[in-house]
mmCIF file of C-alpha atoms in Angstrom:
data_model
loop_
_atom_site.group_PDB
_atom_site.id
_atom_site.type_symbol
_atom_site.label_atom_id
_atom_site.label_comp_id
_atom_site.label_asym_id
_atom_site.label_seq_id
_atom_site.Cartn_x
_atom_site.Cartn_y
_atom_site.Cartn_z
ATOM 1 C CA MET A 87 44.297 -58.818 28.367
ATOM 2 C CA LEU A 88 43.129 -58.047 24.916
ATOM 3 C CA ALA A 89 39.562 -58.215 26.145
ATOM 4 C CA ARG A 90 40.262 -55.679 28.909
ATOM 5 C CA ARG A 91 41.787 -53.216 26.442
ATOM 6 C CA LEU A 92 38.747 -53.542 24.118
ATOM 7 C CA VAL A 93 36.350 -52.997 27.028
ATOM 8 C CA SER A 94 38.401 -49.952 28.170
ATOM 9 C CA LEU A 95 38.173 -48.455 24.613
ATOM 10 C CA PHE A 96 34.436 -48.733 24.535
ATOM 11 C CA ARG A 97 33.934 -47.635 28.098
ATOM 12 C CA ILE A 98 33.317 -43.885 28.476
ATOM 13 C CA SER A 99 35.400 -42.191 31.112
ATOM 14 C CA PRO A 100 33.999 -39.438 33.313
ATOM 15 C CA SER A 101 36.310 -36.860 31.656
ATOM 16 C CA SER A 102 35.130 -37.839 28.182
ATOM 17 C CA ARG A 103 31.474 -37.660 29.371
ATOM 18 C CA ALA A 104 32.084 -34.074 30.508
ATOM 19 C CA ALA A 105 33.719 -33.230 27.209
ATOM 20 C CA SER A 106 30.812 -34.674 25.203
ATOM 21 C CA THR A 107 28.295 -32.811 27.351
ATOM 22 C CA ALA A 108 30.164 -29.557 26.832
ATOM 23 C CA SER A 109 30.296 -30.147 23.045
ATOM 24 C CA LYS A 110 26.610 -30.881 23.032
ATOM 25 C CA ALA A 111 25.972 -27.599 24.830
ATOM 26 C CA VAL A 112 28.121 -25.744 22.314
ATOM 27 C CA ASP A 113 26.306 -27.363 19.410
ATOM 28 C CA GLU A 114 22.906 -26.522 20.921
ATOM 29 C CA GLU A 115 23.990 -22.897 21.432
ATOM 30 C CA LYS A 116 25.186 -22.672 17.849
ATOM 31 C CA GLY A 117 21.846 -24.047 16.625
ATOM 32 C CA ARG A 118 19.996 -21.527 18.753
ATOM 33 C CA SER A 119 22.166 -18.741 17.557
ATOM 34 C CA ILE A 120 21.585 -19.658 13.884
ATOM 35 C CA GLY A 121 17.832 -19.922 14.567
ATOM 36 C CA ARG A 122 17.767 -16.517 16.239
ATOM 37 C CA LYS A 123 19.651 -14.942 13.318
ATOM 38 C CA ALA A 124 17.233 -16.535 10.855
ATOM 39 C CA VAL A 125 14.199 -15.257 12.701
ATOM 40 C CA SER A 126 15.700 -11.819 13.069
ATOM 41 C CA THR A 127 16.605 -11.658 9.348
ATOM 42 C CA ALA A 128 13.086 -12.761 8.363
ATOM 43 C CA LEU A 129 11.469 -10.141 10.634
ATOM 44 C CA ILE A 130 13.727 -7.403 9.243
ATOM 45 C CA CYS A 131 12.871 -8.384 5.663
ATOM 46 C CA LEU A 132 9.154 -8.509 6.495
ATOM 47 C CA THR A 133 9.292 -5.083 8.159
ATOM 48 C CA GLY A 134 11.197 -3.661 5.235
ATOM 49 C CA GLY A 135 8.658 -5.016 2.759
ATOM 50 C CA VAL A 136 5.728 -3.573 4.716
ATOM 51 C CA ALA A 137 7.533 -0.217 4.990
ATOM 52 C CA LEU A 138 8.272 -0.147 1.242
ATOM 53 C CA SER A 139 4.676 -0.957 0.421
ATOM 54 C CA ALA A 140 3.456 1.815 2.763
ATOM 55 C CA VAL A 141 5.831 4.380 1.149
ATOM 56 C CA ASP A 142 4.590 3.335 -2.307
ATOM 57 C CA ASP A 143 0.929 3.719 -1.179
ATOM 58 C CA LEU A 144 1.801 7.180 0.200
ATOM 59 C CA ALA A 145 3.434 8.137 -3.118
ATOM 60 C CA ILE A 146 0.331 6.927 -5.000
ATOM 61 C CA TYR A 147 -1.922 8.909 -2.657
ATOM 62 C CA HIS A 148 0.197 12.035 -3.006
ATOM 63 C CA GLY A 149 0.244 11.814 -6.831
ATOM 64 C CA CYS A 150 -3.540 11.240 -7.159
ATOM 65 C CA SER A 151 -4.608 13.712 -4.523
ATOM 66 C CA SER A 152 -2.355 16.475 -5.950
ATOM 67 C CA LYS A 153 -3.782 15.978 -9.405
ATOM 68 C CA ALA A 154 -7.341 16.015 -7.984
ATOM 69 C CA MET A 155 -6.643 19.177 -5.940
ATOM 70 C CA GLU A 156 -5.455 20.927 -9.111
ATOM 71 C CA LYS A 157 -8.829 20.238 -10.697
ATOM 72 C CA ALA A 158 -10.860 20.977 -7.532
ATOM 73 C CA SER A 159 -9.204 24.322 -6.773
ATOM 74 C CA LYS A 160 -10.114 25.552 -10.310
ATOM 75 C CA ASN A 161 -13.747 24.370 -10.137
ATOM 76 C CA GLN A 162 -16.115 27.364 -9.655
ATOM 77 C CA GLU A 163 -18.858 25.308 -8.043
ATOM 78 C CA ILE A 164 -16.525 24.204 -5.266
ATOM 79 C CA ILE A 165 -15.146 27.671 -4.748
ATOM 80 C CA GLN A 166 -18.716 29.032 -4.428
ATOM 81 C CA ALA A 167 -19.660 26.251 -1.988
ATOM 82 C CA ILE A 168 -16.725 26.156 0.475
ATOM 83 C CA GLY A 169 -14.685 29.238 -0.526
ATOM 84 C CA GLU A 170 -11.162 29.777 -1.565
ATOM 85 C CA PRO A 171 -8.508 28.494 -0.869
ATOM 86 C CA VAL A 172 -9.493 24.829 -1.036
ATOM 87 C CA VAL A 173 -7.089 22.931 1.238
ATOM 88 C CA LYS A 174 -6.408 19.182 1.290
ATOM 89 C CA GLY A 175 -6.871 17.566 4.691
ATOM 90 C CA PRO A 176 -4.355 15.314 6.439
ATOM 91 C CA TRP A 177 -3.190 12.127 4.742
ATOM 92 C CA TYR A 178 -4.109 9.941 7.712
ATOM 93 C CA SER A 179 -7.818 10.863 7.240
ATOM 94 C CA ALA A 180 -7.751 9.562 3.675
ATOM 95 C CA SER A 181 -8.655 6.114 2.374
ATOM 96 C CA LEU A 182 -6.822 4.468 -0.499
ATOM 97 C CA ALA A 183 -7.532 1.283 -2.319
ATOM 98 C CA VAL A 184 -5.251 -0.039 -5.072
ATOM 99 C CA ALA A 185 -6.036 -2.962 -7.313
ATOM 100 C CA HIS A 186 -4.907 -4.736 -10.457
ATOM 101 C CA LYS A 187 -1.194 -4.720 -9.779
ATOM 102 C CA ARG A 188 -1.393 -1.093 -8.536
ATOM 103 C CA ASN A 189 -2.782 0.090 -11.867
ATOM 104 C CA SER A 190 -6.211 1.087 -10.500
ATOM 105 C CA VAL A 191 -6.747 3.454 -7.564
ATOM 106 C CA SER A 192 -9.748 4.534 -5.563
ATOM 107 C CA CYS A 193 -9.160 7.353 -3.080
ATOM 108 C CA THR A 194 -11.194 9.545 -0.733
ATOM 109 C CA PHE A 195 -9.681 12.424 1.202
ATOM 110 C CA PRO A 196 -10.977 15.441 3.106
ATOM 111 C CA VAL A 197 -10.918 19.010 1.825
ATOM 112 C CA SER A 198 -11.903 22.269 3.448
ATOM 113 C CA GLY A 199 -12.368 25.922 2.748
ATOM 114 C CA PRO A 200 -13.362 29.020 4.772
ATOM 115 C CA GLN A 201 -17.088 28.370 4.271
ATOM 116 C CA GLY A 202 -17.285 24.592 4.651
ATOM 117 C CA SER A 203 -15.634 21.179 4.246
ATOM 118 C CA GLY A 204 -16.146 17.875 2.526
ATOM 119 C CA VAL A 205 -14.474 15.003 0.790
ATOM 120 C CA LEU A 206 -13.149 14.436 -2.678
ATOM 121 C CA ARG A 207 -13.608 10.954 -4.188
ATOM 122 C CA LEU A 208 -11.629 9.778 -7.199
ATOM 123 C CA LYS A 209 -10.993 6.722 -9.303
ATOM 124 C CA ALA A 210 -7.887 6.683 -11.465
ATOM 125 C CA ILE A 211 -5.754 4.385 -13.588
ATOM 126 C CA ARG A 212 -1.989 4.386 -13.985
ATOM 127 C CA ASN A 213 -0.178 5.176 -17.192
ATOM 128 C CA GLY A 214 3.178 3.684 -18.004
ATOM 129 C CA ASP A 215 4.981 0.375 -17.916
ATOM 130 C CA ASP A 216 4.351 -2.466 -15.508
ATOM 131 C CA SER A 217 7.917 -3.531 -14.678
ATOM 132 C CA TRP A 218 9.213 -4.011 -11.158
ATOM 133 C CA LEU A 219 11.324 -0.864 -11.612
ATOM 134 C CA SER A 220 8.125 1.199 -12.039
ATOM 135 C CA PHE A 221 7.676 0.609 -8.314
ATOM 136 C CA LEU A 222 10.509 3.064 -7.707
ATOM 137 C CA ARG A 223 9.444 5.804 -10.142
ATOM 138 C CA PRO A 224 6.694 8.423 -9.664
ATOM 139 C CA HIS A 225 3.329 7.326 -10.917
ATOM 140 C CA ASP A 226 1.296 9.176 -13.536
ATOM 141 C CA PHE A 227 -2.438 8.572 -13.095
ATOM 142 C CA ASP A 228 -5.398 9.560 -15.245
ATOM 143 C CA ILE A 229 -8.375 10.519 -13.151
ATOM 144 C CA LEU A 230 -11.520 8.801 -14.507
ATOM 145 C CA ILE A 231 -14.046 9.860 -11.862
ATOM 146 C CA LEU A 232 -13.696 12.894 -9.560
ATOM 147 C CA ASP A 233 -16.495 14.206 -7.439
ATOM 148 C CA ALA A 234 -16.867 16.183 -4.268
ATOM 149 C CA VAL A 235 -19.336 15.801 -1.462
ATOM 150 C CA LEU A 236 -19.345 19.114 0.431
ATOM 151 C CA TYR A 237 -20.920 20.083 3.731
ATOM 152 C CA VAL A 238 -21.868 23.704 3.721
ATOM 153 C CA PRO A 239 -23.484 25.370 6.690
ATOM 154 C CA GLY A 240 -26.496 27.486 5.702
ATOM 155 C CA ASN A 241 -28.437 30.234 7.376
ATOM 156 C CA GLU A 242 -31.842 28.473 7.403
ATOM 157 C CA GLU A 243 -30.648 24.861 7.585
ATOM 158 C CA ALA A 244 -28.212 23.375 10.009
ATOM 159 C CA GLN A 245 -26.044 21.997 7.198
ATOM 160 C CA GLN A 246 -26.412 21.603 3.431
ATOM 161 C CA THR A 247 -24.851 18.714 1.488
ATOM 162 C CA VAL A 248 -23.778 19.365 -2.111
ATOM 163 C CA LYS A 249 -22.460 16.777 -4.575
ATOM 164 C CA ILE A 250 -20.387 18.157 -7.454
ATOM 165 C CA ASN A 251 -19.021 16.147 -10.412
ATOM 166 C CA ILE A 252 -15.605 17.675 -11.125
ATOM 167 C CA ALA A 253 -14.161 15.423 -13.815
ATOM 168 C CA GLY A 254 -16.827 16.463 -16.265
ATOM 169 C CA ILE A 255 -17.815 12.858 -17.090
ATOM 170 C CA SER A 256 -21.225 11.843 -15.886
ATOM 171 C CA PRO A 257 -21.910 8.125 -15.306
ATOM 172 C CA SER A 258 -24.803 8.284 -17.774
ATOM 173 C CA ALA A 259 -22.406 9.509 -20.485
ATOM 174 C CA CYS A 260 -20.459 6.257 -20.353
ATOM 175 C CA GLN A 261 -21.436 3.787 -23.023
ATOM 176 C CA SER A 262 -20.973 0.085 -23.057
ATOM 177 C CA CYS A 263 -17.847 -1.151 -24.776
ATOM 178 C CA THR A 264 -19.484 -3.864 -26.908
ATOM 179 C CA ALA A 265 -17.775 -2.564 -30.018
ATOM 180 C CA CYS A 266 -14.288 -3.077 -28.537
ATOM 181 C CA PRO A 267 -12.998 -6.607 -28.789
ATOM 182 C CA ILE A 268 -11.548 -8.037 -25.591
ATOM 183 C CA PRO A 269 -8.134 -9.655 -26.209
ATOM 184 C CA GLY A 270 -8.305 -13.461 -26.140
ATOM 185 C CA THR A 271 -12.047 -13.738 -26.955
ATOM 186 C CA PRO A 272 -13.485 -14.716 -30.259
ATOM 187 C CA SER A 273 -14.967 -11.900 -32.288
ATOM 188 C CA LYS A 274 -18.666 -11.811 -32.972
ATOM 189 C CA GLN A 275 -19.181 -11.713 -36.720
#
């Protein structure tokens, strides 16, 4: 009698099998639900990060190109070549490269005037602090190199290409920085 009771305890009844199958299905559904939520959250975070980076790149482009347009619209050589007003082209036709923790920028964007069109090319560095909050503030860039390559239709020729250095610094005017010590290197004495 005792043996029968022990066997009946360890024996699984059909109703208990159905209950265990149902609980397994609920557990699997909970696991799938948690997995779906985790994947959804990860995708939302990734999309938000990409969008934030794109907005920051657009802000960098706007800051640099606006500063470059100020200089270009005052340059007499550009005004003579393509006319006035000098207008910036669409942002989606521009190229932007950022480097060194977004402290260095290289940008090319189209410009046009009544007599011709072309591209402005610039290289700039960012002023200011390097904290993570600086990501949210407007950027102040110093333009190091700014030149224009303009395509001006002529009477005799089909098209004339003109290169104009706007920043006023020619590459030959740059001197090597051997006199400046680099931090972390031994001085030559």
